[in-house]
């Protein structure tokens, strides 16, 4: 019921019950209470709660939060550790290759010839890496 309708009802009730003051005062009190209740309910917008969210939206938000947390963990915690482990593995593989190739030519790891052979192999690896990058860029 709107505000204007309440005033019309109150005016009509006062005209009907003007001779009977008890009824008029009772109706005035009831109308004022109803008017104040309606005014209070319109003054405050309803507040949303977690129960108002649909379950699929809540599940999607939770899934997004879990994926974001996992991504941040991978980026800042596991990522550097994995990169460090990959670099250590590459260094170990290169040392094994150097030992195998230079050993085939009779050079022992504790000699100056082995160090020279290992340096030459590093140069060969670098040149191959440059060729691979050039081919990937479309230059070759």
C-alpha atoms as one frame of an Amber mdcrd trajectory, in Angstrom:
protein
   0.000   0.000   0.000   1.443   3.402  -0.959   1.871   6.430   1.304  -0.990
   8.410  -0.284  -3.375   5.478   0.123  -2.569   5.292   3.832  -3.408   8.968
   4.284  -6.714   8.546   2.435  -7.588   5.553   4.584  -6.713   7.493   7.719
  -8.822  10.465   6.684 -11.788   8.239   5.862 -11.465   6.391   9.150 -11.339
   9.664  11.080 -14.539  10.889   9.372 -16.372   7.647  10.099 -15.214   7.331
  13.659 -15.033  11.030  14.577 -17.776  10.636  17.172 -16.146   7.697  18.776
 -12.745   8.969  19.967 -11.575   5.581  21.242 -11.906   3.937  17.829 -10.389
   6.936  16.063  -7.314   6.999  18.274  -6.860   3.227  17.894  -7.078   3.437
  14.098  -4.680   6.417  14.054  -2.155   4.430  16.088  -2.462   1.378  13.831
  -2.146   3.473  10.670   0.871   5.352  12.030   2.552   2.079  12.971   1.879
   0.658   9.509   3.102   3.872   7.894   6.306   3.866   9.982   6.959   0.199
   9.208   6.519   0.821   5.503   8.711   3.927   5.622  11.470   2.044   7.466
  11.381  -0.862   5.027  11.658   1.490   2.044  14.456   3.548   3.610  16.855
   0.625   3.942  17.799  -1.346   0.842  17.980  -5.076   1.481  21.470  -6.350
   2.192  22.732  -9.313   0.207  24.073 -12.348   1.992  25.992 -15.395   0.861
  22.682 -17.274   0.732  21.512 -14.913  -2.039  24.274 -16.073  -4.420  23.349
 -18.952  -6.683  25.320 -22.121  -6.000  26.951 -22.314  -9.480  28.297 -18.772
  -9.108  29.636 -19.583  -5.655  31.268 -22.777  -6.969  32.801 -20.895  -9.907
  34.198 -18.229  -7.576  35.684 -20.896  -5.310  37.241 -22.723  -8.277  38.707
 -19.457  -9.568  40.208 -18.714  -6.148  41.808 -22.187  -5.964  43.256 -21.886
  -9.478  44.620 -18.416  -8.699  46.236 -19.680  -5.480  47.807 -22.622  -7.331
  49.106 -20.315 -10.064  50.658 -17.929  -7.557  52.284 -20.830  -5.714  53.739
 -22.161  -8.974  54.935 -18.731 -10.035  56.627 -17.682  -6.800  57.511 -20.904
  -4.957  57.753 -23.903  -7.279  58.837 -22.040 -10.431  62.269 -20.895  -9.230
  62.959 -24.317  -7.687  62.034 -26.100 -10.934  64.202 -23.699 -12.965  67.131
 -24.295 -10.614  66.695 -28.078 -10.859  66.563 -27.884 -14.694  69.769 -25.833
 -14.798  71.529 -28.333 -12.503  70.338 -31.230 -14.680  71.614 -29.479 -17.833
  75.028 -28.878 -16.223  75.215 -32.554 -15.242  74.270 -33.723 -18.764  76.880
 -31.411 -20.348  79.576 -32.656 -17.951  78.664 -36.271 -18.818  78.832 -35.504
 -22.566  82.192 -33.753 -22.174  83.586 -36.694 -20.259  82.284 -39.180 -22.866
  83.446 -37.285 -25.983  86.820 -36.198 -24.639  87.324 -39.648 -23.090  86.876
 -41.200 -26.546  89.960 -39.259 -27.614  91.947 -40.538 -24.638  91.764 -37.402
 -22.454  91.310 -37.902 -18.749  89.151 -35.417 -16.771  92.071 -34.196 -14.599
  94.302 -33.044 -17.510  94.750 -29.738 -19.364  93.831 -31.460 -22.638  90.441
 -32.396 -21.165  89.825 -28.741 -20.184  90.701 -27.609 -23.730  88.428 -30.284
 -25.247  85.592 -29.279 -22.916  86.008 -25.605 -23.926  85.873 -26.506 -27.624
  82.720 -28.549 -27.040  81.142 -25.529 -25.293  81.921 -23.414 -28.393  80.339
 -26.050 -30.644  77.219 -26.150 -28.422  76.939 -22.335 -28.496  77.179 -22.239
 -32.306  74.489 -24.923 -32.568  72.280 -22.977 -30.182  72.721 -19.820 -32.289
  71.755 -21.758 -35.433  68.656 -23.165 -33.689  67.545 -19.686 -32.556  68.112
 -18.265 -36.058  66.087 -21.082 -37.606  63.268 -20.528 -35.093  63.239 -16.806
 -35.894  63.010 -17.613 -39.616  66.433 -16.166 -40.531  67.860 -19.439 -41.839
